[in-house]
XYZ file of N, CA and C in Angstrom:
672
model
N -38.624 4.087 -34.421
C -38.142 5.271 -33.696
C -36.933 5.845 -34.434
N -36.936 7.167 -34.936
C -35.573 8.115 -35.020
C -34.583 7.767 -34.834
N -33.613 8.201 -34.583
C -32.226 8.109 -34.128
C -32.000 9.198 -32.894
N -32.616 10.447 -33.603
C -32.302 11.548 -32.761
C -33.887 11.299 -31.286
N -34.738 10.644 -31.220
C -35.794 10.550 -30.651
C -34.973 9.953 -29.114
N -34.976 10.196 -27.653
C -34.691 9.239 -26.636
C -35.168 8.180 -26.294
N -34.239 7.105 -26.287
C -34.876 5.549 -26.315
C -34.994 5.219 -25.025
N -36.367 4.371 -24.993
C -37.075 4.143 -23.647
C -35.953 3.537 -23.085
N -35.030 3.495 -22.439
C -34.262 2.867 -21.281
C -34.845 2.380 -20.123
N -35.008 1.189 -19.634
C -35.045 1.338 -18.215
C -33.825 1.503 -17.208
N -34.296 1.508 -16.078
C -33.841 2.343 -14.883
C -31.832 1.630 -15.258
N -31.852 0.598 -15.011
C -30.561 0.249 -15.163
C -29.596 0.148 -16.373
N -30.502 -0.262 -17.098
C -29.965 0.329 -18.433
C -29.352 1.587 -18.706
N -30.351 2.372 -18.577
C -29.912 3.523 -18.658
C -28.617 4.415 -17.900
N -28.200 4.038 -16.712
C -26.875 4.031 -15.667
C -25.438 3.267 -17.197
N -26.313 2.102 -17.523
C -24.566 0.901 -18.330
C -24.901 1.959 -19.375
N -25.741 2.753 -20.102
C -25.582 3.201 -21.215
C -24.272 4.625 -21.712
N -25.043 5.027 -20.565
C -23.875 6.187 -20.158
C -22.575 5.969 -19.934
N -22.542 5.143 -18.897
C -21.242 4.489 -18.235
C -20.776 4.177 -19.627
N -20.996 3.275 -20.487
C -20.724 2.853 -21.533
C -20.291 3.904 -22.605
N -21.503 4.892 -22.835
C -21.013 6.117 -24.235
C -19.909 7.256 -22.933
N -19.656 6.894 -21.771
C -18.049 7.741 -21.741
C -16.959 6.587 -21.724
N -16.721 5.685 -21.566
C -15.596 4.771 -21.797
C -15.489 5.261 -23.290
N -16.559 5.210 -24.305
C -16.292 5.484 -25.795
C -15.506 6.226 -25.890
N -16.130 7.480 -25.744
C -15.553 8.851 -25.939
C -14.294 8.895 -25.360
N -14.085 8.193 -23.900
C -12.777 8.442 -23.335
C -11.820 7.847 -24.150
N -12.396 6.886 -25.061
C -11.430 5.493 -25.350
C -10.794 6.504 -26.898
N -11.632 7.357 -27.427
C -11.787 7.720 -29.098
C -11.332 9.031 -28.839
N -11.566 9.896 -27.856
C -10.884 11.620 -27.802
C -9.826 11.022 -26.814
N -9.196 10.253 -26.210
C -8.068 10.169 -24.861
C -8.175 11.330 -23.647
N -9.365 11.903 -23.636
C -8.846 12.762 -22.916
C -10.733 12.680 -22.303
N -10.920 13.459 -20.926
C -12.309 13.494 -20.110
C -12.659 14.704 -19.948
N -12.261 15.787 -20.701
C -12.932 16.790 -21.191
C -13.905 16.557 -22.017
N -15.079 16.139 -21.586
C -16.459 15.553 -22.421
C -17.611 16.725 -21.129
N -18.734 16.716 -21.956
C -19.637 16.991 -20.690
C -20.645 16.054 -20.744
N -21.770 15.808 -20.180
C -22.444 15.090 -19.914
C -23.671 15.341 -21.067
N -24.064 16.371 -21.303
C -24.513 16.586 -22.508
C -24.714 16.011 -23.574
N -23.171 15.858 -23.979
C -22.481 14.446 -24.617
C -22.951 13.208 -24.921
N -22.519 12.789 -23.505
C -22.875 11.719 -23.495
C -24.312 11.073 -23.476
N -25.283 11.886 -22.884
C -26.566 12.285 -23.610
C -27.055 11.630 -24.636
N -26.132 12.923 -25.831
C -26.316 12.578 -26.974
C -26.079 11.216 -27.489
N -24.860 10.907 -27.016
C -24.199 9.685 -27.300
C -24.964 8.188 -27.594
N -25.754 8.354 -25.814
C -26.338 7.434 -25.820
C -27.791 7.636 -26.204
N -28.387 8.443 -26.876
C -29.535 8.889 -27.342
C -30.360 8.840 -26.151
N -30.268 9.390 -25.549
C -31.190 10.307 -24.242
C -31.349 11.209 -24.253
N -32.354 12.162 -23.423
C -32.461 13.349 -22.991
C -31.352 14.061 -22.624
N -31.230 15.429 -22.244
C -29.245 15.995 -22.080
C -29.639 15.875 -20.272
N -31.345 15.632 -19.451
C -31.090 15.579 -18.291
C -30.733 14.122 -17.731
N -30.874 13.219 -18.486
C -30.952 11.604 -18.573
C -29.626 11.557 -17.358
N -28.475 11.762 -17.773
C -27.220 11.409 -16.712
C -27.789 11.764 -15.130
N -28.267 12.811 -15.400
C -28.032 13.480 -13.208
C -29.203 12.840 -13.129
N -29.870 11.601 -13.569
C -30.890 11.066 -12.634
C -30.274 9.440 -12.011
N -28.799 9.500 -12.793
C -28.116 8.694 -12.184
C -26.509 8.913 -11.623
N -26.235 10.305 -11.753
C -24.904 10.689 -11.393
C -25.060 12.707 -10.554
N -24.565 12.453 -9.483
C -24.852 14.027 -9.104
C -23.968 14.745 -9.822
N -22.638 14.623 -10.139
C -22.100 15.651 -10.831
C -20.798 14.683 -12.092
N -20.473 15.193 -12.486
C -19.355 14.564 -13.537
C -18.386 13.273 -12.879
N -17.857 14.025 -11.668
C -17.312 13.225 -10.568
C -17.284 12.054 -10.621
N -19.017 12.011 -10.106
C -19.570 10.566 -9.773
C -19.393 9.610 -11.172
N -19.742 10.050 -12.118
C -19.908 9.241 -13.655
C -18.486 8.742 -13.706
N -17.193 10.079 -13.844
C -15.909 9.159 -13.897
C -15.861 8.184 -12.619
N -16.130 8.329 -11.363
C -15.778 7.269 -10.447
C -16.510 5.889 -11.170
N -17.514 5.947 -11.949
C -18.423 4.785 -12.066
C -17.567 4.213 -12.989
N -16.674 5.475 -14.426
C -16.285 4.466 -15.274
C -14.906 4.563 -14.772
N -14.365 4.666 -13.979
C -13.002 4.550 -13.759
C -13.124 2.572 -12.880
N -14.345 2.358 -12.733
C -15.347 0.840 -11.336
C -14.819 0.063 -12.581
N -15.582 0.791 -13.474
C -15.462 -0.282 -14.619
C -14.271 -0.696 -15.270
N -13.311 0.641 -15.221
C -11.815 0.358 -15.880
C -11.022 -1.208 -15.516
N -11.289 -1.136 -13.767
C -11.084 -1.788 -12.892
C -11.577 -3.372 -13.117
N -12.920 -3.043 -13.404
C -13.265 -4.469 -13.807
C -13.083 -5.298 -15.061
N -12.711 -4.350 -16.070
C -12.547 -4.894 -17.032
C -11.280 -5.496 -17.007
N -10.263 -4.731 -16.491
C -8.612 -4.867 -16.150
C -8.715 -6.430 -15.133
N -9.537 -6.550 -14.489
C -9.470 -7.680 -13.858
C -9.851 -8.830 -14.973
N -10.746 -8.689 -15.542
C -11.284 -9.661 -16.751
C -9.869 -10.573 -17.142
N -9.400 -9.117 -18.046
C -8.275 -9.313 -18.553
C -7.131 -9.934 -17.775
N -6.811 -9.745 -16.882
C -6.277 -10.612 -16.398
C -6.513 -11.640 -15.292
N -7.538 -12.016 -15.338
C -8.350 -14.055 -15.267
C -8.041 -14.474 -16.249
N -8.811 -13.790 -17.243
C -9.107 -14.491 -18.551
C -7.469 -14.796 -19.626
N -6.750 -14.157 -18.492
C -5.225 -14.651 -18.996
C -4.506 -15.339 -18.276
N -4.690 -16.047 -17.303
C -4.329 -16.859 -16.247
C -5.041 -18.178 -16.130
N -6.357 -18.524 -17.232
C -7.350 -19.431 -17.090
C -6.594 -20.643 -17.432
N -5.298 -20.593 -17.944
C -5.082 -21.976 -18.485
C -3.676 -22.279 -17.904
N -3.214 -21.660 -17.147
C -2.191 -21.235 -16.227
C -1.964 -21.915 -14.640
N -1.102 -22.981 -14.536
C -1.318 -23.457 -13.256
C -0.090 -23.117 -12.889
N 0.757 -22.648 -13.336
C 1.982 -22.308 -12.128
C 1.770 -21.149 -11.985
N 2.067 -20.446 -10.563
C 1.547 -19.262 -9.856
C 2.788 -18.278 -10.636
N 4.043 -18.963 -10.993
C 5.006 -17.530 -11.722
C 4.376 -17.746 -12.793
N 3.972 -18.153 -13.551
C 3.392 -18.111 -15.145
C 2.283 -16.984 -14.715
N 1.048 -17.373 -13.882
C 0.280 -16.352 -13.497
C 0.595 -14.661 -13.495
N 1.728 -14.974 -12.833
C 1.770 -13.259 -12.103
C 2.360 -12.699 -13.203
N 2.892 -13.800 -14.020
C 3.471 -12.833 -15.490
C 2.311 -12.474 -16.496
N 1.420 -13.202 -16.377
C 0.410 -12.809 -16.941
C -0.495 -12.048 -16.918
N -0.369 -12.008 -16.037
C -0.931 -10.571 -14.595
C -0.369 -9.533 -15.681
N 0.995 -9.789 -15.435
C 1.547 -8.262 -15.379
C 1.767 -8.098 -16.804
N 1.239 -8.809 -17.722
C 1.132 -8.571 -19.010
C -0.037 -8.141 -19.106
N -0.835 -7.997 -19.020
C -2.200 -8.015 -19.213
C -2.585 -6.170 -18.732
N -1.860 -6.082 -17.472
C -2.126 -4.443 -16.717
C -1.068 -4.077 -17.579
N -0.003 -3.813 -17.849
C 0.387 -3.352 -18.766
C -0.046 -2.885 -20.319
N -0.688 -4.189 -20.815
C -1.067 -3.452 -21.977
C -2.396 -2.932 -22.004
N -3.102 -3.332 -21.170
C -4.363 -2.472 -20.562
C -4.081 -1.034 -20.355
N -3.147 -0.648 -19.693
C -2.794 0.539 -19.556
C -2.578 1.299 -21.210
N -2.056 0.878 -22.049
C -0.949 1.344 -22.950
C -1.960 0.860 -24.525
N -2.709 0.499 -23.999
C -3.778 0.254 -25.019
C -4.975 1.761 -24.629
N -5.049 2.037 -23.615
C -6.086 2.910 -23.345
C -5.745 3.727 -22.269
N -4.491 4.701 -22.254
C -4.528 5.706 -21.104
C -4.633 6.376 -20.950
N -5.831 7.154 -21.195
C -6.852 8.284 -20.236
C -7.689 7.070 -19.525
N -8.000 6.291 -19.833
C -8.530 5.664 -19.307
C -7.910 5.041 -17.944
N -6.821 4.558 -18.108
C -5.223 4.188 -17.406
C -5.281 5.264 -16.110
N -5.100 6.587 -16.877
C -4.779 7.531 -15.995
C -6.191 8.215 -14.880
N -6.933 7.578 -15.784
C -7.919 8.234 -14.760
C -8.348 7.153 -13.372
N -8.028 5.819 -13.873
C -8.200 4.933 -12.499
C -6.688 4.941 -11.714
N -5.501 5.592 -12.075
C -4.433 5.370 -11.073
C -4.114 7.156 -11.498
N -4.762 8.059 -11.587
C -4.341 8.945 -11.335
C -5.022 9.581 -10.280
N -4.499 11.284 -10.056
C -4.904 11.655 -8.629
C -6.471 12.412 -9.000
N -7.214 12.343 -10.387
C -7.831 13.358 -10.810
C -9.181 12.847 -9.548
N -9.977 11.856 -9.133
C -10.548 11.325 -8.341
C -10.683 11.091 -7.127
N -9.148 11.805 -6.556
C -8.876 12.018 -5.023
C -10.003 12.820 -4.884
N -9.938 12.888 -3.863
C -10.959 13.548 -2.903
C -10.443 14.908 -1.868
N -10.817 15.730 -1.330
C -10.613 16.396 -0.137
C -10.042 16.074 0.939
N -10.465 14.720 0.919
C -10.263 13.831 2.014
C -9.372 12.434 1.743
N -8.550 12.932 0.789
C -7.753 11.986 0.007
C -8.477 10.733 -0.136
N -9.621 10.323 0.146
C -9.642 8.965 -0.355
C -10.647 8.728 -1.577
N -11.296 7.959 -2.676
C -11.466 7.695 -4.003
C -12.467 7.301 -3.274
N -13.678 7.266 -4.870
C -15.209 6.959 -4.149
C -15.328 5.513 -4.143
N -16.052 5.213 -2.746
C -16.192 3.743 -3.247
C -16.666 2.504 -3.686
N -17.108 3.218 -5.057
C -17.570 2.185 -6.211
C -16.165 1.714 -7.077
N -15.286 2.550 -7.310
C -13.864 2.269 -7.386
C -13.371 1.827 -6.927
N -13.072 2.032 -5.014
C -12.541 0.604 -4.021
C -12.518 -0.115 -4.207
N -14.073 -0.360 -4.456
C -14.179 -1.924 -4.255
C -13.460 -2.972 -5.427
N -13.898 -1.929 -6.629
C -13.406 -2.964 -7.870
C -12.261 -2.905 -8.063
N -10.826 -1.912 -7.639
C -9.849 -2.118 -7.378
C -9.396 -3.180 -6.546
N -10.147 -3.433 -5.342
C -9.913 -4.164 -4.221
C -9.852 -5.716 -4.635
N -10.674 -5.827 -5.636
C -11.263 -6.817 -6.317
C -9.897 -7.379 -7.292
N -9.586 -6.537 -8.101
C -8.088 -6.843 -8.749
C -7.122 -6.935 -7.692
N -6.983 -6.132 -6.956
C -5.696 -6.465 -6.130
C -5.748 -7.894 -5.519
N -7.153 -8.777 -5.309
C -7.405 -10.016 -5.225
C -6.452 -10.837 -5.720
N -6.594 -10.791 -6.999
C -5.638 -11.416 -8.187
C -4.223 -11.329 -7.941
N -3.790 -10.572 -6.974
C -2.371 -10.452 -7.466
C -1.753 -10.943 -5.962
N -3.029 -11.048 -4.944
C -2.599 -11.723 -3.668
C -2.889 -13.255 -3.610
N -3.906 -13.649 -4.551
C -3.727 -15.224 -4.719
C -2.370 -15.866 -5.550
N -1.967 -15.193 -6.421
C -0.689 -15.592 -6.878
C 0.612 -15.371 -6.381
N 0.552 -14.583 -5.624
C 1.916 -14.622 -4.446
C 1.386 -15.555 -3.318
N 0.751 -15.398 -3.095
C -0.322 -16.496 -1.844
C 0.269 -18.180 -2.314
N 0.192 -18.245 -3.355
C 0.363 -19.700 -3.956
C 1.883 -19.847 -4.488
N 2.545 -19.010 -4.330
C 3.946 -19.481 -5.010
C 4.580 -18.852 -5.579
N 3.892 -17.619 -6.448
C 4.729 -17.139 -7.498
C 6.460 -16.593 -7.164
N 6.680 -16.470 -5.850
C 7.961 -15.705 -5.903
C 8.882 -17.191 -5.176
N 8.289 -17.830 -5.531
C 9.094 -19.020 -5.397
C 8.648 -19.809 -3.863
N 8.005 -19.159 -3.211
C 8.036 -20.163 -1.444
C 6.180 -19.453 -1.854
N 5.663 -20.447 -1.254
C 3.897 -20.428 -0.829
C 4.045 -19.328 0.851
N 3.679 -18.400 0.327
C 3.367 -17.583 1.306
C 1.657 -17.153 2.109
N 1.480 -17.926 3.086
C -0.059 -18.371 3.439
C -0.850 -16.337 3.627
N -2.039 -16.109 2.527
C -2.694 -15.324 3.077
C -3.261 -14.965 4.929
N -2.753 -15.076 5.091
C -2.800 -14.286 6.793
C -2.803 -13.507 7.073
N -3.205 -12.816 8.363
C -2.856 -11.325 8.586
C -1.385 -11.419 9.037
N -0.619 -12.679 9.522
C 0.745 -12.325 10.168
C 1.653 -12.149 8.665
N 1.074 -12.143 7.366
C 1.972 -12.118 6.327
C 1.113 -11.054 5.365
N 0.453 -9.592 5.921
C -0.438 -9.183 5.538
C 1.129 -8.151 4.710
N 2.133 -7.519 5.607
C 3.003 -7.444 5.483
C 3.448 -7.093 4.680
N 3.972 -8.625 4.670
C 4.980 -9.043 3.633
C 4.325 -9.076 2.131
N 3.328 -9.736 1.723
C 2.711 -9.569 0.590
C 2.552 -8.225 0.311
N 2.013 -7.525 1.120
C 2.178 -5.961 0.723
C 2.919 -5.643 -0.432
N 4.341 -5.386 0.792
C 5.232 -5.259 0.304
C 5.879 -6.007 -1.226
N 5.431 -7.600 -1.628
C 5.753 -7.624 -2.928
C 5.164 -7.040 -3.961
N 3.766 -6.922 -3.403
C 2.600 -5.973 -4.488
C 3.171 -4.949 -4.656
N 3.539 -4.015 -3.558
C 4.346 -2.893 -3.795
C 5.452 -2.583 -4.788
N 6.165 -3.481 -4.920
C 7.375 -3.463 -5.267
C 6.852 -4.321 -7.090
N 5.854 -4.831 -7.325
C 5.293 -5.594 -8.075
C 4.633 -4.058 -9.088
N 3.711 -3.774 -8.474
C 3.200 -2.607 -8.662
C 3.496 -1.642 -9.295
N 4.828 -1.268 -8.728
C 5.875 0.039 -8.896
C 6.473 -0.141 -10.438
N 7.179 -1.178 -10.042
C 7.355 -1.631 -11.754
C 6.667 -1.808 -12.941
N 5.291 -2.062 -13.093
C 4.579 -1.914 -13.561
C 3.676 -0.925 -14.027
N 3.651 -0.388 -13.213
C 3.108 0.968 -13.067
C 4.194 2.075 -13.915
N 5.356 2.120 -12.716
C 6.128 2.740 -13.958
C 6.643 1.966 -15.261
N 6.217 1.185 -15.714
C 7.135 0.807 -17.100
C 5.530 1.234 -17.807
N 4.385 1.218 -17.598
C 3.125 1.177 -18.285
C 3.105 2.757 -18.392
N 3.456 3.369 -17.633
C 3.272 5.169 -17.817
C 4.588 5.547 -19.096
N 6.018 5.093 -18.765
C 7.011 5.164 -19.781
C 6.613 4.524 -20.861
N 6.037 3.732 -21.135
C 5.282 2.908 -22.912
C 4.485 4.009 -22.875
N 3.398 4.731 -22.044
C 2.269 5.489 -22.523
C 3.411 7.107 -23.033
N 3.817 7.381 -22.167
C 5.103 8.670 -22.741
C 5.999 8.661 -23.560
N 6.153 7.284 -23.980
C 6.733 7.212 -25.218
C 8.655 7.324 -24.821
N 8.693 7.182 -23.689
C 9.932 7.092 -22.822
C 10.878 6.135 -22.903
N 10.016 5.243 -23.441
C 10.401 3.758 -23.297
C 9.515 2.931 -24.728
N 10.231 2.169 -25.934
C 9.279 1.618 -26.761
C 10.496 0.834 -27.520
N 10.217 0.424 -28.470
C 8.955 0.162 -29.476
C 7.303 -0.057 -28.544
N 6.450 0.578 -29.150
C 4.885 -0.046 -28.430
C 4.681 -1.432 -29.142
N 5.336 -2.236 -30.093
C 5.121 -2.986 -30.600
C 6.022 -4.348 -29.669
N 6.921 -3.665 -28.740
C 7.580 -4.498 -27.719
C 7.022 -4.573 -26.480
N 5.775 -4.350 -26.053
C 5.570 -3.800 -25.201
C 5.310 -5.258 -24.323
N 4.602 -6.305 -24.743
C 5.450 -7.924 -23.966
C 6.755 -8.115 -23.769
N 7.559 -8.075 -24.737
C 8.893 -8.418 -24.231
C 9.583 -7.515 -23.595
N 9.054 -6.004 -23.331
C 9.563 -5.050 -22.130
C 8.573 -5.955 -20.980
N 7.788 -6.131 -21.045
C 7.275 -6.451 -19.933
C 7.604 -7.556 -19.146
N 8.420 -8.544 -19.934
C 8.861 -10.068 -19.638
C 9.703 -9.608 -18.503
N 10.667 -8.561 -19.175
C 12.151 -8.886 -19.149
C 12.456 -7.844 -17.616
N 10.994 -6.745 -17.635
C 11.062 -6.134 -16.339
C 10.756 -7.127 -15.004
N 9.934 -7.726 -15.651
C 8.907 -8.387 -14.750
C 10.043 -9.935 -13.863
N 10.860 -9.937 -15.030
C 11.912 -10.928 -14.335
C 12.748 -10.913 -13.554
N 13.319 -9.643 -13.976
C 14.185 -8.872 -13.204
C 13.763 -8.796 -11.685
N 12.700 -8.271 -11.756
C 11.845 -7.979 -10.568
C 11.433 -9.313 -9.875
N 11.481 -10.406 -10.251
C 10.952 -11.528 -9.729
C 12.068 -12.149 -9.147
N 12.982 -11.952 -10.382
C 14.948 -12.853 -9.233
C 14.762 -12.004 -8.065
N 14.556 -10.835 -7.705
C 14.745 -10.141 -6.999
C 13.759 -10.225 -5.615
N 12.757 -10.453 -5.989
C 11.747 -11.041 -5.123
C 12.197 -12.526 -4.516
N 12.884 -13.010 -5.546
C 12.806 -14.716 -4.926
C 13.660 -14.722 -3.819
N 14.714 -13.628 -3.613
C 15.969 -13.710 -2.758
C 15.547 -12.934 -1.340
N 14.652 -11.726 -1.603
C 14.057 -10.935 -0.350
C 13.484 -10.672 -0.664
N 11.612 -10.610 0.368
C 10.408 -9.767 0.260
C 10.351 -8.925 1.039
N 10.776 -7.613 1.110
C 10.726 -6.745 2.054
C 8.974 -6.317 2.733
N 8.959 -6.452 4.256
C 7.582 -6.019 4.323
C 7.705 -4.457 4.407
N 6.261 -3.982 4.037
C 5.924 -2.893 4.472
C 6.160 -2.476 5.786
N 6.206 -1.366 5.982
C 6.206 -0.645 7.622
C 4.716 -0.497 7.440
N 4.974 -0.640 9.393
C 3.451 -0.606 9.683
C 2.516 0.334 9.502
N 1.460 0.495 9.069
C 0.339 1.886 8.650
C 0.124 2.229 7.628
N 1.280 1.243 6.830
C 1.238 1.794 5.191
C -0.254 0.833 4.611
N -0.610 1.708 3.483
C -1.418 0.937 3.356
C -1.266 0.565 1.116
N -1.429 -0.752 0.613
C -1.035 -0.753 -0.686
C -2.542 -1.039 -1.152
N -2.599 -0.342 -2.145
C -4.100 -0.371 -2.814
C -4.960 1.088 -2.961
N -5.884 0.710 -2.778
C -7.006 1.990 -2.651
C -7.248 2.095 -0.956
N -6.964 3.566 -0.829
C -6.914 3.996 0.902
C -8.248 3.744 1.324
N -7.849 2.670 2.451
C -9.061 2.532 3.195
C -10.318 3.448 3.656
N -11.299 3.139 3.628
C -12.259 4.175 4.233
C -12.118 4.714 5.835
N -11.989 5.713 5.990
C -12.058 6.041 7.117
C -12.948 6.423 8.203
């Protein structure tokens, strides 16, 4: 077969192929001004091949923004695997989303930016979930110790963990957008900015966990 000829895909295949040739493109232009066309081409299909698995552009970034998510989780298991103290963990954590971010942000920006809100402010949820899925990670390691006291997953400490994610989060979040703006560098420091935030932030945790007020919600907004 050609190159330029469309390769028999089946049904699921054909969904990871796509999903797959826009992470490329997102990863190689930084930016999601692509059309579907594109990606088409990309993945050597037909140019109608995408809308028999995506209704409009929308849907495709929500799918690869699922995936951003999952991969970002990878990355940080697969950096915690040899890791038994819960503060070693959460630093690893937060090494890991960091340079995830700062290694790839359009990609970055399109799973924590607002481009995916909705009308109805909330994100589609094939994204939820795999967000929901990382935020996992970062409630078993406060769950187990990391800020110094074992704080039991419960709903009476639904709270309080919140609130360190929050405050966990924030820092991270903003120090990963300042490395991507160039606000903040060497990019070649971008662990030992991350140590040295991440510590800061942790003395600070060990002394008070402020909870959330009630209604707030940390993560991807619940379905309504």
């Amino acid at each position: 077969m050609s190159s330029t000829e469309p390769r028999p895909y089946h049904h699921g295949d054909l969904h990871r192929a796509i999903v797959r040739a826009a992470l490329d493109v997102l990863s190689e232009s930084q930016t999601t001004e692509f059309s579907l066309r594109e990606l088409a081409r990309r993945a050597g299909v037909s140019h109608n091949a995408p809308y028999k698995h995506f209704a409009d552009k929308r849907e495709l970034l929500a799918a690869v923004s699922a995936v951003g998510f999952e991969l970002l989780a990878k990355q940080m298991t697969d950096a915690t695997k040899e890791l038994d103290s819960p503060r070693e963990r959460l630093a690893a954590i937060a090494r890991a989303y960091v340079c995830g971010g700062v290694n790839n942000p359009a990609l970055y920006r399109l799973m924590f930016g607002g481009y995916l809100t909705g009308q109805d402010n909330g994100r589609p949820a094939v994204e939820r979930t795999a967000a929901e899925n990382m935020k996992a990670l970062l409630v078993d390691a406060i769950s187990d110790g990391a800020l110094g006291r074992l704080i039991a997953n419960t709903a009476a400490n639904t709270r309080k963990i919140d609130g360190a994610i929050l405050i966990f989060w924030s820092q991270m979040h903003g120090l990963t957008l300042l490395l991507v703006d160039r606000l903040v560098g060497p990019s070649d420091k971008v662990e030992a900015l991350t140590e040295s935030v991440l510590q800061g932030m942790l003395d600070g945790l060990a002394n008070s966990i402020p909870a959330i007020p009630a209604g707030v919600w940390v993560g991807p907004r619940p379905a309504e």
